[in-house]
PDB file of C-alpha atoms and ligand atoms in Angstrom:
ATOM      1  CA  MET A   1     133.611 134.812  49.710  1.00  0.00           C
ATOM      2  CA  ILE A   2     132.288 132.431  47.056  1.00  0.00           C
ATOM      3  CA  VAL A   3     128.809 133.326  45.827  1.00  0.00           C
ATOM      4  CA  VAL A   4     126.750 131.437  43.239  1.00  0.00           C
ATOM      5  CA  LEU A   5     123.939 133.300  41.485  1.00  0.00           C
ATOM      6  CA  MET A   6     121.160 131.159  40.061  1.00  0.00           C
ATOM      7  CA  GLY A   7     117.897 131.924  38.291  1.00  0.00           C
ATOM      8  CA  SER A   8     116.102 131.338  35.019  1.00  0.00           C
ATOM      9  CA  PRO A   9     117.220 133.011  31.792  1.00  0.00           C
ATOM     10  CA  GLY A  10     116.327 136.707  32.122  1.00  0.00           C
ATOM     11  CA  ALA A  11     116.310 136.717  35.937  1.00  0.00           C
ATOM     12  CA  GLY A  12     119.051 139.359  36.017  1.00  0.00           C
ATOM     13  CA  LYS A  13     121.982 137.163  37.082  1.00  0.00           C
ATOM     14  CA  GLY A  14     124.566 139.050  35.024  1.00  0.00           C
ATOM     15  CA  THR A  15     123.497 142.486  36.258  1.00  0.00           C
ATOM     16  CA  GLN A  16     123.349 141.487  39.903  1.00  0.00           C
ATOM     17  CA  ALA A  17     126.506 139.355  39.780  1.00  0.00           C
ATOM     18  CA  CYS A  18     128.408 142.345  38.470  1.00  0.00           C
ATOM     19  CA  ARG A  19     127.175 144.524  41.362  1.00  0.00           C
ATOM     20  CA  ILE A  20     127.970 141.913  44.020  1.00  0.00           C
ATOM     21  CA  ALA A  21     131.436 141.295  42.587  1.00  0.00           C
ATOM     22  CA  ASP A  22     132.163 145.039  42.563  1.00  0.00           C
ATOM     23  CA  GLY A  23     130.929 145.333  46.155  1.00  0.00           C
ATOM     24  CA  LEU A  24     133.041 142.431  47.374  1.00  0.00           C
ATOM     25  CA  GLY A  25     136.048 143.372  45.241  1.00  0.00           C
ATOM     26  CA  VAL A  26     136.227 139.890  43.674  1.00  0.00           C
ATOM     27  CA  PRO A  27     135.942 138.688  40.047  1.00  0.00           C
ATOM     28  CA  HIS A  28     132.592 138.170  38.350  1.00  0.00           C
ATOM     29  CA  LEU A  29     132.777 134.822  36.551  1.00  0.00           C
ATOM     30  CA  SER A  30     130.067 134.517  33.915  1.00  0.00           C
ATOM     31  CA  THR A  31     130.298 131.230  32.017  1.00  0.00           C
ATOM     32  CA  GLY A  32     128.035 132.662  29.282  1.00  0.00           C
ATOM     33  CA  ASP A  33     130.480 135.567  28.748  1.00  0.00           C
ATOM     34  CA  MET A  34     133.476 133.197  28.831  1.00  0.00           C
ATOM     35  CA  LEU A  35     131.879 130.987  26.208  1.00  0.00           C
ATOM     36  CA  ARG A  36     130.853 133.916  23.971  1.00  0.00           C
ATOM     37  CA  GLN A  37     134.438 135.166  24.156  1.00  0.00           C
ATOM     38  CA  ALA A  38     135.775 131.696  23.316  1.00  0.00           C
ATOM     39  CA  VAL A  39     133.410 131.529  20.317  1.00  0.00           C
ATOM     40  CA  ALA A  40     134.504 135.002  19.140  1.00  0.00           C
ATOM     41  CA  GLU A  41     138.180 134.010  19.448  1.00  0.00           C
ATOM     42  CA  GLY A  42     137.588 130.671  17.715  1.00  0.00           C
ATOM     43  CA  THR A  43     139.280 128.618  20.451  1.00  0.00           C
ATOM     44  CA  GLU A  44     138.739 124.862  20.711  1.00  0.00           C
ATOM     45  CA  VAL A  45     136.241 125.336  23.566  1.00  0.00           C
ATOM     46  CA  GLY A  46     134.478 128.033  21.531  1.00  0.00           C
ATOM     47  CA  ARG A  47     134.184 125.776  18.490  1.00  0.00           C
ATOM     48  CA  LYS A  48     132.745 122.960  20.619  1.00  0.00           C
ATOM     49  CA  ALA A  49     130.329 125.270  22.497  1.00  0.00           C
ATOM     50  CA  ASP A  50     128.992 127.236  19.515  1.00  0.00           C
ATOM     51  CA  THR A  51     126.384 124.758  18.242  1.00  0.00           C
ATOM     52  CA  TYR A  52     124.964 124.130  21.710  1.00  0.00           C
ATOM     53  CA  MET A  53     124.707 127.844  22.434  1.00  0.00           C
ATOM     54  CA  ARG A  54     123.011 128.658  19.150  1.00  0.00           C
ATOM     55  CA  SER A  55     120.262 126.140  19.865  1.00  0.00           C
ATOM     56  CA  GLY A  56     119.828 127.182  23.510  1.00  0.00           C
ATOM     57  CA  SER A  57     121.155 123.841  24.815  1.00  0.00           C
ATOM     58  CA  LEU A  58     123.588 123.472  27.651  1.00  0.00           C
ATOM     59  CA  VAL A  59     127.233 122.957  26.757  1.00  0.00           C
ATOM     60  CA  PRO A  60     128.364 119.500  28.022  1.00  0.00           C
ATOM     61  CA  ASP A  61     129.339 119.298  31.707  1.00  0.00           C
ATOM     62  CA  GLY A  62     132.891 118.083  30.976  1.00  0.00           C
ATOM     63  CA  ILE A  63     133.698 121.212  28.958  1.00  0.00           C
ATOM     64  CA  MET A  64     132.181 123.484  31.605  1.00  0.00           C
ATOM     65  CA  LEU A  65     133.982 121.841  34.512  1.00  0.00           C
ATOM     66  CA  GLY A  66     137.282 122.077  32.622  1.00  0.00           C
ATOM     67  CA  LEU A  67     136.699 125.783  32.066  1.00  0.00           C
ATOM     68  CA  ILE A  68     135.746 126.567  35.665  1.00  0.00           C
ATOM     69  CA  GLY A  69     138.467 124.328  37.166  1.00  0.00           C
ATOM     70  CA  GLU A  70     141.048 126.373  35.322  1.00  0.00           C
ATOM     71  CA  VAL A  71     139.580 129.819  36.086  1.00  0.00           C
ATOM     72  CA  VAL A  72     139.129 129.399  39.852  1.00  0.00           C
ATOM     73  CA  GLU A  73     142.823 128.584  40.202  1.00  0.00           C
ATOM     74  CA  ARG A  74     143.823 132.033  38.958  1.00  0.00           C
ATOM     75  CA  PRO A  75     145.449 134.317  41.564  1.00  0.00           C
ATOM     76  CA  GLU A  76     142.703 136.963  41.187  1.00  0.00           C
ATOM     77  CA  CYS A  77     140.187 134.404  42.483  1.00  0.00           C
ATOM     78  CA  GLU A  78     142.103 133.856  45.723  1.00  0.00           C
ATOM     79  CA  ARG A  79     139.799 136.128  47.754  1.00  0.00           C
ATOM     80  CA  GLY A  80     136.664 134.579  46.265  1.00  0.00           C
ATOM     81  CA  PHE A  81     134.448 135.156  43.228  1.00  0.00           C
ATOM     82  CA  VAL A  82     130.862 135.436  42.078  1.00  0.00           C
ATOM     83  CA  LEU A  83     129.673 132.694  39.740  1.00  0.00           C
ATOM     84  CA  ASP A  84     126.982 133.650  37.243  1.00  0.00           C
ATOM     85  CA  GLY A  85     125.433 130.944  35.063  1.00  0.00           C
ATOM     86  CA  PHE A  86     127.370 128.110  36.682  1.00  0.00           C
ATOM     87  CA  PRO A  87     126.524 125.507  37.896  1.00  0.00           C
ATOM     88  CA  ARG A  88     123.537 124.746  35.687  1.00  0.00           C
ATOM     89  CA  SER A  89     123.268 120.969  36.228  1.00  0.00           C
ATOM     90  CA  LEU A  90     123.700 118.531  39.106  1.00  0.00           C
ATOM     91  CA  PRO A  91     127.006 117.108  37.774  1.00  0.00           C
ATOM     92  CA  GLN A  92     128.313 120.701  37.501  1.00  0.00           C
ATOM     93  CA  ALA A  93     127.300 121.463  41.124  1.00  0.00           C
ATOM     94  CA  GLU A  94     128.909 118.267  42.397  1.00  0.00           C
ATOM     95  CA  GLY A  95     131.990 118.882  40.244  1.00  0.00           C
ATOM     96  CA  LEU A  96     132.292 122.437  41.582  1.00  0.00           C
ATOM     97  CA  ASP A  97     132.174 121.151  45.168  1.00  0.00           C
ATOM     98  CA  ARG A  98     134.983 118.702  44.346  1.00  0.00           C
ATOM     99  CA  ILE A  99     137.112 121.387  42.658  1.00  0.00           C
ATOM    100  CA  LEU A 100     136.695 123.756  45.621  1.00  0.00           C
ATOM    101  CA  GLU A 101     137.285 121.006  48.177  1.00  0.00           C
ATOM    102  CA  ARG A 102     140.696 120.313  46.635  1.00  0.00           C
ATOM    103  CA  HIS A 103     141.596 123.910  47.584  1.00  0.00           C
ATOM    104  CA  GLY A 104     139.993 123.721  51.045  1.00  0.00           C
ATOM    105  CA  LEU A 105     137.137 125.955  49.857  1.00  0.00           C
ATOM    106  CA  ALA A 106     133.342 125.738  49.598  1.00  0.00           C
ATOM    107  CA  VAL A 107     130.452 127.761  48.186  1.00  0.00           C
ATOM    108  CA  ASP A 108     129.389 130.247  50.892  1.00  0.00           C
ATOM    109  CA  VAL A 109     125.947 131.036  49.546  1.00  0.00           C
ATOM    110  CA  VAL A 110     123.737 130.334  46.547  1.00  0.00           C
ATOM    111  CA  VAL A 111     121.379 133.196  45.711  1.00  0.00           C
ATOM    112  CA  LEU A 112     118.343 132.245  43.644  1.00  0.00           C
ATOM    113  CA  LEU A 113     116.859 135.180  41.716  1.00  0.00           C
ATOM    114  CA  ASP A 114     113.198 134.282  41.541  1.00  0.00           C
ATOM    115  CA  ILE A 115     111.111 135.730  38.690  1.00  0.00           C
ATOM    116  CA  ASP A 116     108.057 134.586  36.751  1.00  0.00           C
ATOM    117  CA  LYS A 117     108.610 133.331  33.232  1.00  0.00           C
ATOM    118  CA  GLU A 118     106.577 135.996  31.437  1.00  0.00           C
ATOM    119  CA  ALA A 119     108.563 138.851  33.011  1.00  0.00           C
ATOM    120  CA  ALA A 120     111.845 137.055  32.301  1.00  0.00           C
ATOM    121  CA  VAL A 121     110.995 136.485  28.614  1.00  0.00           C
ATOM    122  CA  SER A 122     110.024 140.133  28.204  1.00  0.00           C
ATOM    123  CA  ARG A 123     113.375 141.185  29.717  1.00  0.00           C
ATOM    124  CA  ILE A 124     115.305 138.858  27.391  1.00  0.00           C
ATOM    125  CA  LEU A 125     113.558 140.051  24.245  1.00  0.00           C
ATOM    126  CA  SER A 126     114.373 143.702  25.017  1.00  0.00           C
ATOM    127  CA  ARG A 127     117.967 143.034  26.144  1.00  0.00           C
ATOM    128  CA  LEU A 128     120.928 144.768  24.488  1.00  0.00           C
ATOM    129  CA  SER A 129     124.454 143.514  25.124  1.00  0.00           C
ATOM    130  CA  CYS A 130     127.931 144.782  24.454  1.00  0.00           C
ATOM    131  CA  ALA A 131     130.013 142.066  22.804  1.00  0.00           C
ATOM    132  CA  CYS A 132     133.129 144.015  23.716  1.00  0.00           C
ATOM    133  CA  CYS A 133     132.914 144.550  27.509  1.00  0.00           C
ATOM    134  CA  CYS A 134     129.844 142.363  28.251  1.00  0.00           C
ATOM    135  CA  ALA A 135     127.788 145.258  29.681  1.00  0.00           C
ATOM    136  CA  VAL A 136     124.048 144.556  29.557  1.00  0.00           C
ATOM    137  CA  TYR A 137     121.215 147.056  28.989  1.00  0.00           C
ATOM    138  CA  ASN A 138     117.507 146.774  28.463  1.00  0.00           C
ATOM    139  CA  ALA A 139     115.614 148.855  25.938  1.00  0.00           C
ATOM    140  CA  LEU A 140     112.634 149.101  28.338  1.00  0.00           C
ATOM    141  CA  THR A 141     114.022 149.159  31.861  1.00  0.00           C
ATOM    142  CA  HIS A 142     117.705 150.094  31.638  1.00  0.00           C
ATOM    143  CA  PRO A 143     118.327 151.929  28.339  1.00  0.00           C
ATOM    144  CA  PRO A 144     121.879 152.598  27.138  1.00  0.00           C
ATOM    145  CA  PRO A 145     122.986 155.991  28.521  1.00  0.00           C
ATOM    146  CA  ARG A 146     124.511 157.391  25.311  1.00  0.00           C
ATOM    147  CA  ALA A 147     122.405 159.267  22.771  1.00  0.00           C
ATOM    148  CA  ASP A 148     123.992 157.250  19.937  1.00  0.00           C
ATOM    149  CA  GLY A 149     122.900 154.011  21.651  1.00  0.00           C
ATOM    150  CA  ALA A 150     126.481 152.739  22.052  1.00  0.00           C
ATOM    151  CA  CYS A 151     127.776 151.037  25.204  1.00  0.00           C
ATOM    152  CA  GLY A 152     128.058 153.515  28.094  1.00  0.00           C
ATOM    153  CA  ARG A 153     131.106 151.708  29.438  1.00  0.00           C
ATOM    154  CA  CYS A 154     133.301 151.156  26.378  1.00  0.00           C
ATOM    155  CA  GLY A 155     131.528 152.891  23.468  1.00  0.00           C
ATOM    156  CA  ALA A 156     131.187 149.727  21.339  1.00  0.00           C
ATOM    157  CA  LEU A 157     128.091 148.891  19.333  1.00  0.00           C
ATOM    158  CA  LEU A 158     125.249 147.254  21.286  1.00  0.00           C
ATOM    159  CA  THR A 159     123.443 144.290  19.772  1.00  0.00           C
ATOM    160  CA  SER A 160     120.895 141.652  20.754  1.00  0.00           C
ATOM    161  CA  ARG A 161     122.485 138.321  21.640  1.00  0.00           C
ATOM    162  CA  THR A 162     122.031 135.761  18.850  1.00  0.00           C
ATOM    163  CA  ASP A 163     120.377 133.392  21.360  1.00  0.00           C
ATOM    164  CA  ASP A 164     117.875 136.027  22.578  1.00  0.00           C
ATOM    165  CA  ASN A 165     115.139 135.042  20.115  1.00  0.00           C
ATOM    166  CA  ARG A 166     111.819 133.326  20.895  1.00  0.00           C
ATOM    167  CA  ASP A 167     112.761 129.788  19.708  1.00  0.00           C
ATOM    168  CA  THR A 168     116.081 129.675  21.508  1.00  0.00           C
ATOM    169  CA  VAL A 169     114.589 131.233  24.625  1.00  0.00           C
ATOM    170  CA  ALA A 170     111.949 128.466  24.736  1.00  0.00           C
ATOM    171  CA  ARG A 171     114.709 125.838  24.558  1.00  0.00           C
ATOM    172  CA  ARG A 172     116.714 127.633  27.281  1.00  0.00           C
ATOM    173  CA  PHE A 173     113.689 127.542  29.601  1.00  0.00           C
ATOM    174  CA  GLU A 174     113.198 123.817  28.881  1.00  0.00           C
ATOM    175  CA  GLN A 175     116.826 123.159  29.757  1.00  0.00           C
ATOM    176  CA  TYR A 176     116.473 125.268  32.887  1.00  0.00           C
ATOM    177  CA  ARG A 177     113.478 123.228  34.065  1.00  0.00           C
ATOM    178  CA  ALA A 178     115.002 119.851  33.248  1.00  0.00           C
ATOM    179  CA  LEU A 179     118.623 120.368  34.287  1.00  0.00           C
ATOM    180  CA  THR A 180     119.025 123.482  36.407  1.00  0.00           C
ATOM    181  CA  GLU A 181     116.020 123.184  38.728  1.00  0.00           C
ATOM    182  CA  PRO A 182     117.346 119.895  40.209  1.00  0.00           C
ATOM    183  CA  THR A 183     120.582 121.780  40.938  1.00  0.00           C
ATOM    184  CA  ILE A 184     118.605 124.350  42.914  1.00  0.00           C
ATOM    185  CA  GLU A 185     117.107 121.512  44.961  1.00  0.00           C
ATOM    186  CA  TYR A 186     120.616 120.180  45.619  1.00  0.00           C
ATOM    187  CA  TYR A 187     121.624 123.493  47.175  1.00  0.00           C
ATOM    188  CA  ARG A 188     118.314 123.835  49.020  1.00  0.00           C
ATOM    189  CA  SER A 189     118.701 120.382  50.576  1.00  0.00           C
ATOM    190  CA  CYS A 190     122.132 121.225  51.962  1.00  0.00           C
ATOM    191  CA  GLY A 191     120.974 124.565  53.396  1.00  0.00           C
ATOM    192  CA  ARG A 192     123.033 126.802  51.112  1.00  0.00           C
ATOM    193  CA  LEU A 193     120.176 128.326  49.092  1.00  0.00           C
ATOM    194  CA  ARG A 194     118.692 131.785  49.713  1.00  0.00           C
ATOM    195  CA  THR A 195     115.927 133.179  47.500  1.00  0.00           C
ATOM    196  CA  VAL A 196     115.424 136.811  46.462  1.00  0.00           C
ATOM    197  CA  ASP A 197     112.397 138.197  44.614  1.00  0.00           C
ATOM    198  CA  ALA A 198     113.904 139.356  41.293  1.00  0.00           C
ATOM    199  CA  GLY A 199     110.765 140.954  39.845  1.00  0.00           C
ATOM    200  CA  GLY A 200     111.652 144.493  40.988  1.00  0.00           C
ATOM    201  CA  SER A 201     113.962 147.133  39.552  1.00  0.00           C
ATOM    202  CA  ILE A 202     117.729 146.605  39.343  1.00  0.00           C
ATOM    203  CA  GLU A 203     118.122 148.833  42.427  1.00  0.00           C
ATOM    204  CA  GLU A 204     115.464 147.036  44.475  1.00  0.00           C
ATOM    205  CA  VAL A 205     116.803 143.575  43.695  1.00  0.00           C
ATOM    206  CA  GLY A 206     120.362 144.829  44.258  1.00  0.00           C
ATOM    207  CA  ARG A 207     119.487 146.105  47.735  1.00  0.00           C
ATOM    208  CA  ALA A 208     117.889 142.763  48.686  1.00  0.00           C
ATOM    209  CA  VAL A 209     120.883 140.798  47.387  1.00  0.00           C
ATOM    210  CA  SER A 210     123.384 143.090  49.133  1.00  0.00           C
ATOM    211  CA  ALA A 211     121.543 142.744  52.438  1.00  0.00           C
ATOM    212  CA  LEU A 212     121.674 138.982  52.081  1.00  0.00           C
ATOM    213  CA  ILE A 213     125.374 138.925  51.248  1.00  0.00           C
ATOM    214  CA  ALA A 214     126.108 141.241  54.195  1.00  0.00           C
ATOM    215  CA  GLU A 215     124.149 138.930  56.490  1.00  0.00           C
ATOM    216  CA  ILE A 216     126.017 135.836  55.246  1.00  0.00           C
ATOM    217  CA  GLY A 217     129.365 137.636  55.487  1.00  0.00           C
ATOM    218  CA  ALA A 218     128.586 138.529  59.078  1.00  0.00           C
ATOM    219  CA  LEU A 219     127.750 134.948  60.074  1.00  0.00           C
TER     220      LEU A 219
HETATM  221  P1  AMP B 301     124.087 132.834  29.601  1.00  0.00           P
HETATM  222  O1  AMP B 301     124.891 133.982  29.111  1.00  0.00           O
HETATM  223  O2  AMP B 301     124.388 132.492  31.036  1.00  0.00           O
HETATM  224  O3  AMP B 301     122.613 132.994  29.347  1.00  0.00           O
HETATM  225  O4  AMP B 301     124.551 131.544  28.755  1.00  0.00           O
HETATM  226  C1  AMP B 301     124.397 131.510  27.338  1.00  0.00           C
HETATM  227  C2  AMP B 301     124.550 130.089  26.847  1.00  0.00           C
HETATM  228  O5  AMP B 301     125.863 129.607  27.176  1.00  0.00           O
HETATM  229  C3  AMP B 301     123.603 129.067  27.474  1.00  0.00           C
HETATM  230  O6  AMP B 301     122.341 129.029  26.830  1.00  0.00           O
HETATM  231  C4  AMP B 301     124.392 127.773  27.272  1.00  0.00           C
HETATM  232  O7  AMP B 301     124.320 127.336  25.922  1.00  0.00           O
HETATM  233  C5  AMP B 301     125.827 128.228  27.520  1.00  0.00           C
HETATM  234  N1  AMP B 301     126.202 128.106  28.955  1.00  0.00           N
HETATM  235  C6  AMP B 301     126.527 129.109  29.823  1.00  0.00           C
HETATM  236  N2  AMP B 301     126.822 128.621  31.033  1.00  0.00           N
HETATM  237  C7  AMP B 301     126.665 127.271  30.953  1.00  0.00           C
HETATM  238  C8  AMP B 301     126.799 126.213  31.879  1.00  0.00           C
HETATM  239  N3  AMP B 301     127.128 126.415  33.168  1.00  0.00           N
HETATM  240  N4  AMP B 301     126.562 124.960  31.436  1.00  0.00           N
HETATM  241  C9  AMP B 301     126.238 124.714  30.157  1.00  0.00           C
HETATM  242  N5  AMP B 301     126.073 125.670  29.224  1.00  0.00           N
HETATM  243  C10 AMP B 301     126.289 126.950  29.615  1.00  0.00           C
END
């Protein structure tokens, strides 16, 4: 099954994508995580992406389509995957359809995590991430389980993402409105979009998303 998770910054895409991927037994493909890893490793893609990411701008479509085109061909993606943070623009959505079509595949469902901006910004500003295994916590709603505040999964130090500050967040919302919202309309117009209220707890949203995925899988 191929699932695309969409939603504004702070909607909870990473958290929910991880749960869906675990449930389906398929890879969780987060373009944000891939790019942060590329930046940390100093690869060519990482060097190109770094400036855009720091300012909260989208990395150019050509770079993103190159990255995704390569990843979806990996054997572990044969049974499907969950995309988190991609596509984020109309050219990316159209490019993804072309890439999948070449393999006789298509996106099965696009889940939009719907949340109001104020709640999303508050989530972002209290977010803690593990740069090592990409686990995500939230100082208010999902605190790290260890007394020393380290990552509960791998024990590494948790930090705030460098782009989780007020200025960059404002730019990320602008980009979302200008470039990503038209992508949502693209999926809505072709009947592939399903919306879930993402304002609840991780568990509540997770149950709604799982029910939706089960329903689609049963179609
Ligand atoms: P995220 O972890 O999904 O919030 O992404 C962090 C940053 O990575 C974004 O603000 C963009 O700069 C970049 N990025 C991630 N995914 C994409 C994408 N599909 N298209 C363009 N830029 C992206």
